Coordinates of C-alpha atoms and ligand atoms in Angstrom, one line a residue:
M29 CA -26.5 -41.4 -6.1
E30 CA -26.3 -41.3 -9.9
L31 CA -29.2 -38.8 -9.9
I32 CA -27.6 -36.6 -7.4
T33 CA -24.3 -36.7 -9.4
S34 CA -26.0 -35.6 -12.5
I35 CA -28.0 -32.9 -10.7
T36 CA -24.8 -31.6 -9.2
R37 CA -23.2 -31.7 -12.6
Y38 CA -26.2 -29.8 -14.1
L39 CA -26.1 -27.2 -11.2
S40 CA -22.4 -26.6 -11.7
I41 CA -22.9 -26.0 -15.4
V42 CA -25.7 -23.5 -14.5
A43 CA -23.4 -21.9 -12.0
I44 CA -20.6 -21.5 -14.6
L45 CA -23.1 -20.0 -17.0
I46 CA -24.3 -17.6 -14.4
R47 CA -20.7 -16.6 -13.6
I48 CA -20.1 -15.7 -17.2
V49 CA -23.1 -13.5 -17.5
Q50 CA -23.0 -11.8 -14.1
S51 CA -20.2 -11.4 -11.5
L52 CA -21.2 -13.4 -8.5
P53 CA -19.1 -12.2 -5.6
Y54 CA -19.6 -15.2 -3.4
L55 CA -18.1 -18.4 -5.0
P56 CA -18.3 -21.6 -2.9
E57 CA -14.9 -22.8 -4.2
E58 CA -13.3 -19.6 -3.0
A59 CA -15.0 -19.6 0.4
D60 CA -11.7 -20.2 2.3
W61 CA -10.0 -17.3 0.7
N62 CA -12.9 -14.8 0.1
L63 CA -13.0 -12.0 2.7
N64 CA -16.6 -11.4 1.7
Q65 CA -18.7 -13.8 3.7
N66 CA -22.1 -12.3 2.6
Q67 CA -23.5 -15.0 0.3
T68 CA -26.3 -12.9 -1.0
A69 CA -24.3 -9.7 -1.7
T70 CA -24.2 -8.8 -5.4
H71 CA -23.1 -5.1 -4.9
P72 CA -19.5 -4.8 -3.7
L73 CA -20.6 -2.4 -0.9
D74 CA -22.7 -5.2 0.5
Y75 CA -19.7 -7.5 0.9
S76 CA -19.1 -8.0 4.6
G77 CA -17.3 -10.2 7.0
Q78 CA -16.3 -10.2 10.7
W79 CA -14.1 -12.5 12.7
D80 CA -16.8 -14.1 14.9
D81 CA -16.2 -15.0 18.5
H82 CA -12.9 -13.1 18.5
I83 CA -11.5 -10.4 20.7
Y84 CA -9.7 -7.9 18.4
N85 CA -6.2 -6.9 19.3
P86 CA -6.0 -3.3 20.7
S87 CA -3.5 -0.9 19.1
P88 CA -0.3 -0.1 21.0
E89 CA -0.1 3.3 22.6
N90 CA 3.4 3.8 21.3
W91 CA 4.6 2.4 17.9
R92 CA 8.3 3.1 18.5
F93 CA 9.6 -0.4 18.6
P94 CA 11.7 -2.5 16.1
F95 CA 10.1 -3.6 12.9
Y96 CA 11.0 -6.4 10.6
T97 CA 10.0 -6.6 6.8
I98 CA 9.6 -9.7 4.8
F99 CA 8.2 -10.9 1.5
L100 CA 6.1 -13.9 2.6
D101 CA 7.0 -15.8 -0.5
R102 CA 10.7 -15.5 0.1
F103 CA 10.6 -16.4 3.8
V104 CA 9.6 -19.8 5.1
N105 CA 7.5 -22.5 3.4
G106 CA 5.1 -23.8 6.1
D107 CA 2.6 -25.5 3.7
P108 CA 4.1 -27.0 0.6
S109 CA 0.6 -28.0 -0.6
N110 CA -0.1 -24.4 -1.7
D111 CA 3.1 -23.9 -3.7
N112 CA 1.5 -24.6 -7.0
A113 CA -2.0 -23.4 -6.0
N114 CA -2.8 -22.3 -9.5
G115 CA -1.5 -25.5 -11.2
T116 CA 0.4 -23.6 -13.9
Q117 CA 3.9 -24.2 -15.3
W118 CA 5.3 -20.8 -14.5
E119 CA 4.6 -20.6 -10.8
H120 CA 6.7 -22.3 -8.2
I121 CA 10.3 -22.4 -9.3
L122 CA 12.8 -22.5 -6.5
T123 CA 15.9 -21.9 -8.7
S124 CA 14.5 -18.7 -10.2
N125 CA 14.1 -15.4 -8.6
E126 CA 11.4 -14.5 -11.1
F127 CA 8.8 -17.0 -9.7
R128 CA 7.5 -18.2 -6.4
N129 CA 9.6 -19.7 -3.7
G130 CA 6.7 -21.0 -1.7
G131 CA 6.9 -19.0 1.6
D132 CA 3.5 -18.6 3.3
V133 CA 1.8 -17.5 6.6
L134 CA 2.2 -20.9 8.2
G135 CA 5.9 -20.7 7.6
L136 CA 6.0 -17.3 9.2
I137 CA 4.5 -18.8 12.4
D138 CA 7.3 -21.3 12.5
T139 CA 9.8 -18.4 12.8
F140 CA 8.1 -16.3 15.5
D141 CA 10.6 -17.6 18.1
Y142 CA 13.4 -16.3 16.0
I143 CA 11.8 -13.0 15.1
Q144 CA 10.5 -12.3 18.7
G145 CA 13.9 -13.4 20.1
M146 CA 15.6 -10.5 18.3
G147 CA 13.3 -8.0 20.0
I148 CA 11.1 -7.3 17.0
K149 CA 7.6 -6.2 17.9
G150 CA 6.2 -5.1 14.5
I151 CA 6.1 -7.1 11.3
Y152 CA 5.5 -5.4 8.0
L153 CA 4.6 -7.9 5.3
A154 CA 5.7 -6.4 1.9
G155 CA 3.1 -6.9 -0.9
T156 CA -0.6 -7.3 -0.6
P157 CA -2.2 -10.6 0.6
Y158 CA -4.6 -10.6 -2.3
I159 CA -4.7 -12.7 -5.4
N160 CA -2.1 -11.9 -8.1
F161 CA -1.0 -13.6 -11.2
P162 CA 0.1 -17.2 -10.5
W163 CA 3.8 -16.3 -10.8
A164 CA 3.6 -12.9 -9.1
A165 CA 5.4 -13.6 -5.9
D166 CA 5.6 -10.0 -4.6
G167 CA 1.9 -9.5 -4.3
Y168 CA 2.0 -5.9 -5.5
S169 CA -0.3 -6.4 -8.5
P170 CA -3.7 -7.5 -7.0
L171 CA -6.4 -8.8 -9.3
D172 CA -9.0 -8.5 -6.6
L173 CA -9.2 -6.7 -3.3
T174 CA -11.2 -9.2 -1.4
L175 CA -9.8 -12.5 -2.4
L176 CA -6.6 -13.8 -0.7
D177 CA -3.8 -15.3 -2.7
H178 CA -4.0 -19.1 -2.4
H179 CA -0.2 -19.4 -2.2
F180 CA 0.0 -17.6 1.1
G181 CA -2.8 -19.5 3.0
T182 CA -6.4 -19.6 3.7
I183 CA -8.4 -17.1 5.9
E184 CA -8.0 -19.7 8.7
D185 CA -4.2 -19.8 8.2
W186 CA -4.0 -16.0 8.3
R187 CA -6.0 -15.9 11.5
T188 CA -3.8 -18.5 13.1
M189 CA -0.7 -16.5 12.2
I190 CA -2.2 -13.2 13.4
S191 CA -3.5 -14.7 16.6
E192 CA -0.1 -16.1 17.4
A193 CA 1.6 -12.8 16.6
H194 CA -0.8 -11.0 18.9
R195 CA -0.4 -13.6 21.6
R196 CA 3.4 -12.8 21.5
G197 CA 2.9 -9.0 21.5
L198 CA 3.8 -8.7 17.8
Y199 CA 1.8 -6.3 15.6
V200 CA 1.1 -6.9 12.0
L201 CA 1.2 -4.3 9.2
L202 CA -0.1 -5.2 5.7
D203 CA 0.6 -3.5 2.4
N204 CA -2.1 -1.6 0.6
T205 CA -1.7 -0.5 -3.0
F206 CA -4.8 1.7 -2.8
A207 CA -5.7 2.3 -6.5
T208 CA -3.2 0.2 -8.4
M209 CA -4.2 -3.3 -9.5
G210 CA -2.7 -5.9 -11.8
D211 CA -2.1 -5.8 -15.5
L212 CA -5.3 -6.7 -17.3
I213 CA -6.0 -3.5 -19.3
G214 CA -4.2 -2.2 -22.3
F215 CA -4.7 1.0 -24.4
Q216 CA -6.0 0.6 -27.9
G217 CA -3.2 1.0 -30.4
F218 CA -0.5 0.9 -27.7
L219 CA -0.3 -2.7 -26.8
N220 CA 3.2 -3.0 -28.1
K221 CA 4.6 0.4 -27.2
S222 CA 4.1 2.8 -24.3
A223 CA 1.1 5.1 -24.2
P224 CA 2.2 8.7 -23.5
I225 CA 0.0 10.8 -21.2
N226 CA -3.1 11.7 -23.1
P227 CA -5.5 14.2 -21.4
N228 CA -8.4 12.9 -23.5
E229 CA -7.7 9.3 -22.3
Y230 CA -7.4 6.1 -24.4
D231 CA -9.9 3.5 -25.3
Y232 CA -9.2 0.4 -23.2
V233 CA -8.9 -3.1 -24.4
W234 CA -8.7 -6.2 -22.3
K235 CA -5.3 -7.9 -22.6
Y236 CA -6.6 -11.4 -21.6
E237 CA -9.7 -13.3 -20.8
R238 CA -9.5 -12.4 -17.2
R239 CA -11.6 -9.6 -15.7
Y240 CA -11.7 -7.7 -12.5
W241 CA -14.8 -8.7 -10.5
D242 CA -15.6 -5.4 -8.9
F243 CA -14.2 -2.7 -11.2
Q244 CA -15.1 -1.9 -14.8
P245 CA -13.2 0.2 -17.4
G246 CA -15.2 2.2 -20.0
N247 CA -14.8 4.0 -23.3
E248 CA -17.8 6.2 -23.2
V249 CA -16.8 9.9 -23.3
E250 CA -18.5 12.2 -20.8
S251 CA -18.0 15.7 -22.3
E252 CA -18.5 17.2 -18.8
C253 CA -16.8 14.9 -16.4
P254 CA -19.4 14.0 -13.7
W255 CA -16.7 13.8 -11.0
E256 CA -14.7 16.7 -9.7
H257 CA -11.1 16.4 -10.7
P258 CA -8.6 16.0 -7.9
R259 CA -6.4 18.8 -6.7
F260 CA -2.8 18.3 -7.8
W261 CA 0.3 19.8 -6.2
D262 CA 3.5 20.9 -8.0
D263 CA 6.5 18.6 -7.7
N264 CA 8.1 21.0 -5.2
G265 CA 5.2 20.9 -2.8
S266 CA 4.9 24.6 -3.0
G267 CA 1.3 24.8 -4.0
L268 CA -1.4 23.7 -6.4
T269 CA -0.6 23.1 -10.0
T270 CA -2.5 23.2 -13.2
T271 CA -2.7 20.2 -15.5
T272 CA -3.5 19.6 -19.2
L273 CA -6.6 17.7 -18.2
G274 CA -9.7 19.1 -19.8
S275 CA -13.3 19.1 -18.6
S276 CA -14.2 15.7 -20.2
C277 CA -13.4 12.2 -19.0
R278 CA -14.2 8.6 -19.7
N279 CA -17.0 7.0 -17.9
S280 CA -14.6 4.5 -16.4
E281 CA -13.6 3.2 -13.0
F282 CA -10.0 3.2 -14.2
D283 CA -7.8 6.1 -15.2
Q284 CA -7.1 5.7 -18.9
Y285 CA -4.7 8.6 -19.4
G286 CA -1.7 6.5 -20.4
E287 CA 1.3 5.1 -18.6
V288 CA 4.6 6.2 -17.2
A289 CA 7.7 4.4 -16.0
A290 CA 8.4 3.6 -12.3
F291 CA 10.9 6.4 -12.3
G292 CA 11.6 9.1 -14.8
N293 CA 10.8 12.2 -16.5
Y294 CA 7.2 13.0 -15.5
T295 CA 5.5 15.2 -13.1
E296 CA 3.9 13.9 -9.9
W297 CA 0.4 14.6 -11.1
E298 CA 1.0 12.5 -14.2
G299 CA 2.1 9.7 -12.0
Q300 CA -1.1 9.9 -10.0
I301 CA -3.4 9.3 -13.0
S302 CA -1.5 6.8 -15.1
K303 CA -0.8 3.2 -15.3
F304 CA 2.2 2.5 -13.0
A305 CA 5.4 1.2 -14.6
F306 CA 3.4 0.0 -17.6
V307 CA 2.1 -3.0 -15.5
Q308 CA -0.3 -1.8 -12.9
D309 CA -3.8 -0.6 -13.9
R310 CA -4.8 2.4 -11.9
L311 CA -8.3 2.8 -10.5
R312 CA -10.0 6.2 -10.7
G313 CA -9.6 6.6 -6.9
W314 CA -10.9 10.1 -7.1
R315 CA -14.3 9.0 -8.4
P316 CA -16.5 8.8 -5.2
D317 CA -18.1 5.4 -6.0
V318 CA -14.6 3.9 -6.7
L319 CA -13.2 5.4 -3.6
A320 CA -16.1 4.0 -1.6
K321 CA -15.3 0.5 -2.8
I322 CA -11.6 0.8 -2.0
K323 CA -12.4 2.0 1.5
H324 CA -14.9 -0.8 2.0
F325 CA -12.5 -3.5 0.9
S326 CA -9.6 -2.1 3.0
C327 CA -12.0 -2.1 6.0
L328 CA -13.1 -5.7 5.3
T329 CA -9.5 -6.8 5.6
I330 CA -9.2 -5.1 9.0
T331 CA -12.4 -6.7 10.3
M332 CA -11.7 -10.2 8.8
L333 CA -8.0 -10.5 9.8
D334 CA -7.5 -8.1 12.8
I335 CA -4.5 -6.4 11.3
D336 CA -2.9 -3.5 13.2
G337 CA -2.0 -1.1 10.4
Y338 CA -1.5 -0.5 6.7
R339 CA 1.6 0.7 4.8
V340 CA 0.4 2.6 1.8
D341 CA 2.4 1.5 -1.3
K342 CA 3.5 4.3 -3.7
A343 CA 1.7 6.7 -1.4
L344 CA 2.8 9.8 -3.3
Q345 CA 0.9 8.5 -6.4
V346 CA -2.4 8.6 -4.5
T347 CA -4.2 11.9 -5.1
L348 CA -3.7 13.7 -1.8
D349 CA -7.3 14.6 -0.7
Y350 CA -8.5 11.1 -1.4
L351 CA -5.8 9.5 0.6
G352 CA -6.9 11.8 3.5
E353 CA -10.4 10.5 3.1
W354 CA -9.3 6.9 3.0
S355 CA -7.1 7.2 6.1
E356 CA -10.0 8.8 8.0
H357 CA -12.2 5.9 7.1
M358 CA -9.5 3.3 8.1
R359 CA -9.2 4.9 11.5
Y360 CA -13.0 4.9 11.9
C361 CA -13.2 1.2 10.7
A362 CA -10.4 0.2 13.1
K363 CA -12.1 2.0 16.0
Q364 CA -15.2 -0.1 15.4
V365 CA -13.2 -3.1 16.5
G366 CA -11.5 -1.4 19.3
K367 CA -8.2 -0.3 17.6
D368 CA -7.8 3.3 18.5
N369 CA -4.3 3.9 17.3
F370 CA -4.3 2.2 13.9
Y371 CA -1.0 2.9 12.2
I372 CA -0.8 4.2 8.5
P373 CA 2.7 4.9 7.3
G374 CA 3.3 5.2 3.5
E375 CA 5.9 4.9 0.9
I376 CA 7.5 8.3 0.3
V377 CA 10.1 7.9 -2.4
G378 CA 10.2 11.5 -3.6
G379 CA 11.8 14.5 -1.9
N380 CA 10.8 15.7 1.5
S381 CA 8.9 18.8 0.3
F382 CA 6.4 16.7 -1.8
G383 CA 6.3 14.1 1.0
S384 CA 5.5 16.7 3.6
L385 CA 2.2 17.3 1.9
Y386 CA 1.1 13.8 2.8
I387 CA 2.2 13.6 6.5
G388 CA -0.4 14.3 9.1
R389 CA -2.3 17.5 8.3
G390 CA 0.2 18.3 5.5
H391 CA 2.6 21.2 5.1
Q392 CA 3.3 23.0 1.8
T393 CA 6.8 24.6 1.6
N394 CA 5.3 28.0 2.7
Q395 CA 4.0 26.2 5.8
T396 CA 7.2 25.3 7.5
I397 CA 7.3 25.8 11.3
S398 CA 10.6 27.4 12.1
N399 CA 10.2 27.5 15.9
M400 CA 11.0 23.9 17.0
T401 CA 9.4 24.4 20.4
E402 CA 6.2 25.3 18.7
A403 CA 6.4 22.2 16.5
F404 CA 6.9 19.9 19.5
M405 CA 4.1 21.5 21.4
M406 CA 1.4 21.2 18.7
T407 CA -1.6 19.0 19.3
N408 CA -4.3 17.7 17.0
K409 CA -6.3 20.8 17.6
T410 CA -5.7 23.2 14.8
H411 CA -6.3 26.6 16.3
K412 CA -7.8 29.4 14.2
S413 CA -4.5 31.2 14.2
D414 CA -2.7 28.0 12.9
E415 CA -5.1 27.2 10.1
D416 CA -3.0 28.5 7.3
L417 CA -0.1 26.2 8.5
F418 CA -1.9 23.1 7.4
L419 CA -3.6 21.7 4.3
R420 CA -6.1 19.5 6.1
P421 CA -7.9 19.1 9.4
A422 CA -6.6 16.4 11.8
E423 CA -9.5 14.1 10.9
R424 CA -8.1 13.9 7.4
A425 CA -4.5 13.2 8.4
A426 CA -3.1 11.2 5.5
L427 CA 0.1 9.4 6.6
D428 CA 1.5 8.8 10.0
G429 CA 5.0 8.7 8.7
A430 CA 7.2 7.3 5.9
A431 CA 7.5 3.6 5.6
F432 CA 11.3 3.4 5.0
H433 CA 12.5 6.9 5.0
Y434 CA 14.1 7.7 1.7
T435 CA 15.3 11.1 2.8
L436 CA 17.4 9.5 5.5
Y437 CA 18.4 6.7 3.2
R438 CA 19.7 9.2 0.6
G439 CA 21.6 10.9 3.3
L440 CA 23.0 7.6 4.6
S441 CA 24.0 6.7 1.1
R442 CA 26.2 9.8 0.8
F443 CA 27.5 9.5 4.4
L444 CA 28.4 5.8 3.7
G445 CA 30.4 6.8 0.7
L446 CA 28.3 6.0 -2.4
D447 CA 28.8 8.1 -5.5
G448 CA 25.8 9.6 -7.2
I449 CA 23.1 12.2 -6.8
Y450 CA 21.5 11.4 -3.4
T451 CA 19.4 14.4 -2.7
A452 CA 15.9 15.3 -3.7
E453 CA 13.8 18.4 -3.5
G454 CA 13.4 19.7 0.0
D455 CA 15.7 17.1 1.7
P456 CA 17.2 18.5 4.8
P457 CA 21.1 18.4 5.2
V458 CA 22.9 15.1 5.7
N459 CA 24.3 16.1 9.1
F460 CA 21.8 13.9 11.0
V461 CA 21.0 16.5 13.7
E462 CA 20.0 18.9 11.0
T463 CA 18.2 16.1 9.1
W464 CA 16.0 15.6 12.2
N465 CA 15.5 19.3 12.8
G466 CA 14.5 19.8 9.1
L467 CA 12.0 17.0 9.4
V468 CA 10.4 18.4 12.5
E469 CA 10.0 21.8 10.8
T470 CA 8.4 20.4 7.7
N471 CA 6.5 17.1 8.7
D472 CA 3.4 17.2 10.8
M473 CA 4.3 14.6 13.4
V474 CA 1.3 15.0 15.7
N475 CA -0.6 11.7 16.1
T476 CA -4.1 12.5 15.0
N477 CA -5.5 9.8 17.3
T478 CA -3.8 10.9 20.6
G479 CA -3.2 14.6 19.9
K480 CA 0.5 14.2 20.9
F481 CA 3.8 14.9 19.1
D482 CA 4.6 11.3 18.1
P483 CA 7.3 10.7 15.4
R484 CA 6.6 7.5 13.5
H485 CA 8.8 7.5 10.5
L486 CA 10.2 4.0 9.8
F487 CA 14.0 4.5 9.5
G488 CA 16.2 1.8 7.9
V489 CA 19.3 1.3 5.9
T490 CA 17.8 -1.0 3.3
N491 CA 14.4 -2.3 2.2
Q492 CA 12.8 -4.6 -0.4
D493 CA 13.3 -2.1 -3.2
V494 CA 16.9 -1.1 -2.9
F495 CA 20.3 -3.0 -2.8
R496 CA 21.8 -5.0 0.0
W497 CA 24.9 -3.3 1.5
P498 CA 27.0 -6.4 2.1
G499 CA 27.1 -6.7 -1.7
I500 CA 29.7 -3.9 -1.9
K501 CA 33.2 -3.5 -0.5
N502 CA 33.1 -3.0 3.3
G503 CA 29.3 -3.1 3.0
T504 CA 28.7 -5.1 6.2
Q505 CA 30.5 -2.4 8.3
K506 CA 28.7 0.3 6.4
Q507 CA 25.3 -1.3 6.9
N508 CA 26.0 -1.7 10.7
L509 CA 27.0 1.9 11.0
G510 CA 23.9 3.0 9.1
L511 CA 21.8 0.8 11.5
Y512 CA 23.2 2.6 14.5
I513 CA 22.1 5.9 13.0
A514 CA 18.7 4.7 11.9
S515 CA 18.0 2.9 15.2
L516 CA 19.8 4.8 17.9
L517 CA 20.0 8.4 16.6
M518 CA 16.9 9.2 14.6
P519 CA 13.7 9.5 16.8
G520 CA 11.2 7.2 15.2
I521 CA 10.8 3.5 14.4
P522 CA 13.8 1.3 13.4
I523 CA 13.1 -1.2 10.6
V524 CA 15.3 -4.0 9.2
S525 CA 14.8 -6.0 6.0
W526 CA 14.9 -9.7 6.5
G527 CA 18.5 -11.1 6.5
E528 CA 20.1 -7.8 7.6
E529 CA 20.4 -9.2 11.1
Q530 CA 22.7 -11.9 9.6
D531 CA 24.7 -9.5 7.5
F532 CA 22.9 -10.4 4.2
Ligands
NAG601 C1 -25.6 -8.9 2.5 O1 -26.1 -8.5 1.2 C2 -27.5 -8.2 1.2 C3 -27.8 -7.9 -0.3 O2 -28.0 -9.2 -0.9 C4 -27.7 -6.9 2.0 O3 -29.1 -6.6 2.0 C5 -27.2 -7.1 3.4 O4 -27.3 -5.9 4.1 C6 -25.8 -7.6 3.4 N1 -25.4 -8.0 4.7 C7 -24.4 -7.4 5.4 C8 -24.1 -7.9 6.8 O5 -23.8 -6.4 5.0
NAG602 C1 -5.4 -19.5 -11.9 O1 -5.0 -18.8 -13.1 C2 -6.0 -18.6 -14.0 C3 -5.4 -17.8 -15.2 O2 -4.7 -16.7 -14.8 C4 -7.2 -17.8 -13.4 O3 -8.2 -17.7 -14.3 C5 -7.6 -18.6 -12.1 O4 -8.6 -17.8 -11.5 C6 -6.5 -18.8 -11.2 N1 -6.9 -19.5 -10.1 C7 -6.3 -19.3 -8.9 C8 -6.8 -20.2 -7.8 O5 -5.4 -18.5 -8.7
NAG603 C1 2.7 -6.9 -31.1 O1 4.0 -7.3 -31.6 C2 3.9 -8.7 -31.9 C3 5.4 -9.1 -32.3 O2 5.9 -8.2 -33.2 C4 2.9 -9.0 -33.0 O3 2.9 -10.4 -33.3 C5 1.6 -8.6 -32.5 O4 0.6 -8.7 -33.6 C6 1.6 -7.1 -32.1 N1 0.3 -6.8 -31.5 C7 -0.3 -5.7 -31.8 C8 -1.7 -5.5 -31.1 O5 0.1 -4.8 -32.5
NAG604 C1 11.1 23.5 -8.0 O1 12.3 24.0 -7.3 C2 13.4 24.1 -8.1 C3 14.7 24.4 -7.3 O2 14.3 25.2 -6.2 C4 13.2 25.1 -9.2 O3 14.3 25.1 -10.1 C5 11.9 24.7 -10.0 O4 11.6 25.7 -10.9 C6 10.8 24.5 -9.1 N1 9.6 24.0 -9.8 C7 8.4 24.4 -9.6 C8 7.3 23.7 -10.4 O5 8.1 25.2 -8.8
NAG605 C1 11.4 15.7 -19.9 O1 10.1 16.1 -20.2 C2 10.1 17.5 -20.7 C3 8.6 17.9 -20.8 O2 7.9 16.9 -21.4 C4 10.9 17.7 -22.0 O3 10.9 19.0 -22.4 C5 12.3 17.2 -21.7 O4 13.1 17.2 -22.9 C6 12.3 15.8 -21.1 N1 13.7 15.5 -20.7 C7 14.3 14.3 -20.9 C8 15.7 14.1 -20.4 O5 13.6 13.4 -21.5
NAG606 C1 9.3 29.6 20.1 O1 8.1 29.3 20.6 C2 8.0 29.4 22.1 C3 6.6 28.9 22.5 O2 5.6 29.5 21.8 C4 8.3 30.8 22.6 O3 8.3 30.8 24.0 C5 9.7 31.2 22.0 O4 9.9 32.5 22.4 C6 9.8 31.0 20.5 N1 11.1 31.3 20.1 C7 11.4 32.1 19.1 C8 12.9 32.2 18.8 O5 10.6 32.7 18.5
NAG607 C1 0.5 28.9 2.1 O1 -0.1 29.0 0.8 C2 -1.5 28.7 0.8 C3 -1.9 28.7 -0.7 O2 -1.2 27.8 -1.4 C4 -2.3 29.6 1.6 O3 -3.6 29.2 1.7 C5 -1.7 29.6 3.0 O4 -2.3 30.6 3.8 C6 -0.2 29.9 3.0 N1 0.3 29.7 4.4 C7 1.2 30.5 4.9 C8 1.6 30.2 6.3 O5 1.7 31.4 4.3
NAG608 C1 -7.3 14.5 19.2 O1 -6.8 13.9 20.3 C2 -7.7 13.6 21.3 C3 -7.0 13.1 22.5 O2 -6.2 14.2 23.1 C4 -8.8 12.7 20.8 O3 -9.7 12.5 21.9 C5 -9.4 13.2 19.6 O4 -10.3 12.3 19.1 C6 -8.4 13.6 18.6 N1 -9.0 14.2 17.5 C7 -9.0 13.7 16.2 C8 -9.6 14.6 15.2 O5 -8.6 12.6 16.0
NAG609 C1 37.5 -0.8 3.4 O1 37.9 -0.7 4.7 C2 39.3 -0.6 4.8 C3 39.7 -0.7 6.3 O2 39.0 0.4 7.0 C4 39.8 0.6 4.1 O3 41.3 0.7 4.2 C5 39.4 0.6 2.7 O4 39.8 1.8 2.0 C6 37.9 0.4 2.6 N1 37.5 0.2 1.2 C7 36.5 0.8 0.6 C8 36.2 0.6 -0.8 O5 35.7 1.5 1.3

């Protein structure tokens, strides 16, 4: 017994030493949360995992049913034992809205009667399921793309929840941040102030002891960048734009071009290559080997957890051509497990003309289809004569729709009486019939999987990123009027944010 104990102790010291010198992707202590089940894999592309002895849930033919959004952490606490999973002081603090409240996937199961009873058929979980900082309740700053956050539950808990959802005919959509991660990397000389866009890139410095397992920054300058630069579109979605980027780049798996605020005075292309809002490191998603890892990890989540779709976070900050490649791979991956209508909406905060580049095969402003009959009759076959109407072939369709439609939201905000500037480039008029007509003319709404015209924008009156209507005068009535328009008038998918059904 004694001997075994000391051997175990010796082995664990060796294991710790090995961990320091080389990143071992399979860690026994993380086995319940690690989506990679391949114990011998050292290269990320060898990570693998399937849900054994499981029949995967087929996709619905038609996604136009009511959706419900929640932040897991803010919903129901089904397993109090994981509230302080990291054992730190700044973690689970119920009286603060800055820290964790303790909601988790087991708590979600407890509320399925309630959710299903309202007629909801789709659940969109805001924030990724992956590990974040101990206090980061929203899940939008993943530190790893294969390790689940202990606070939400184990792989087994997730599978229990998703099986129960599917048994009840509910479909589950997870969030995917694509190339943005947590906040581990700073720019040399700019740790205490913001780093403006720098075409020559900055030297990186680690901010803490912590490292990403599967992605490495780098300071070496490649005078001739070995990877083709992405194509960038101008902010109006009217065509390609030139940038200040030169021919060199850093040999880095991260973009080190500086940082910009969440909203503000910068062009779309700058947003696509910079650290987001000063707090989310951005992977160089346009570098093929980095993209291959992002695709591989996103696919691993599908095969391990049997999810039904992804909502792409900050979708307009993903370089367009590479989002098309990723979406193509997601559809392929989902088809391997029998899901032939995997749903990929994305966050489109900007104006309709830039957003239109991302939907389906993509339309620039010179590619508007003015004949509505023709728009409705289109299929996923791009005929020779139509080729110049689209940016991409149907295989590379990027987004199936907007996850919360900001163009409609801006229109509703004006209609419901808010003061301010509620219009963005290319937004169709606020008269909702004209709004719809404008969207049909500018958004490719053909479902690439089925070849049919299939509008799948998620229309709502509020979401996790904007204010709650009942907080203003007559807000409850305004919210309900907005819900009638979003749910009963606009052809698409109605979505409510948790609490709206109770006038919160
Ligand atoms: C597991 O990793 C090894 C490399 O150690 C690789 O040869 C093998 O193909 C991987 N298995 C799967 C199922 O991907
Ligand atoms: C807990 O937090 C520390 C410091 O951020 C980190 O090194 C460790 O991996 C975390 N563990 C878990 C289970 O989150
Ligand atoms: C940042 O500012 C703090 C407080 O003024 C200071 O203690 C710290 O040394 C500064 N760090 C760097 C890297 O300049
Ligand atoms: C975008 O459109 C606006 C208004 O139509 C115009 O003022 C601006 O110059 C355009 N910008 C570009 C980059 O085309
Ligand atoms: C926005 O950025 C442009 C170009 O960098 C600059 O000319 C302009 O003054 C800025 N405007 C504001 C309000 O900061
Ligand atoms: C619109 O397209 C349809 C089908 O191609 C065609 O029959 C109709 O004449 C067109 N309408 C106009 C106004 O061009
Ligand atoms: C739109 O512009 C692109 C170039 O930006 C061109 O390739 C395409 O043919 C144009 N399409 C139409 C319908 O004018
Ligand atoms: C287009 O739709 C058809 C069904 O009509 C489907 O068989 C085909 O795979 C789709 N094509 C693409 C590129 O997805
Ligand atoms: C609230 O509704 C009442 C009754 O319709 C109306 O008289 C009042 O002007 C509204 N107030 C605001 C701020 O909209």
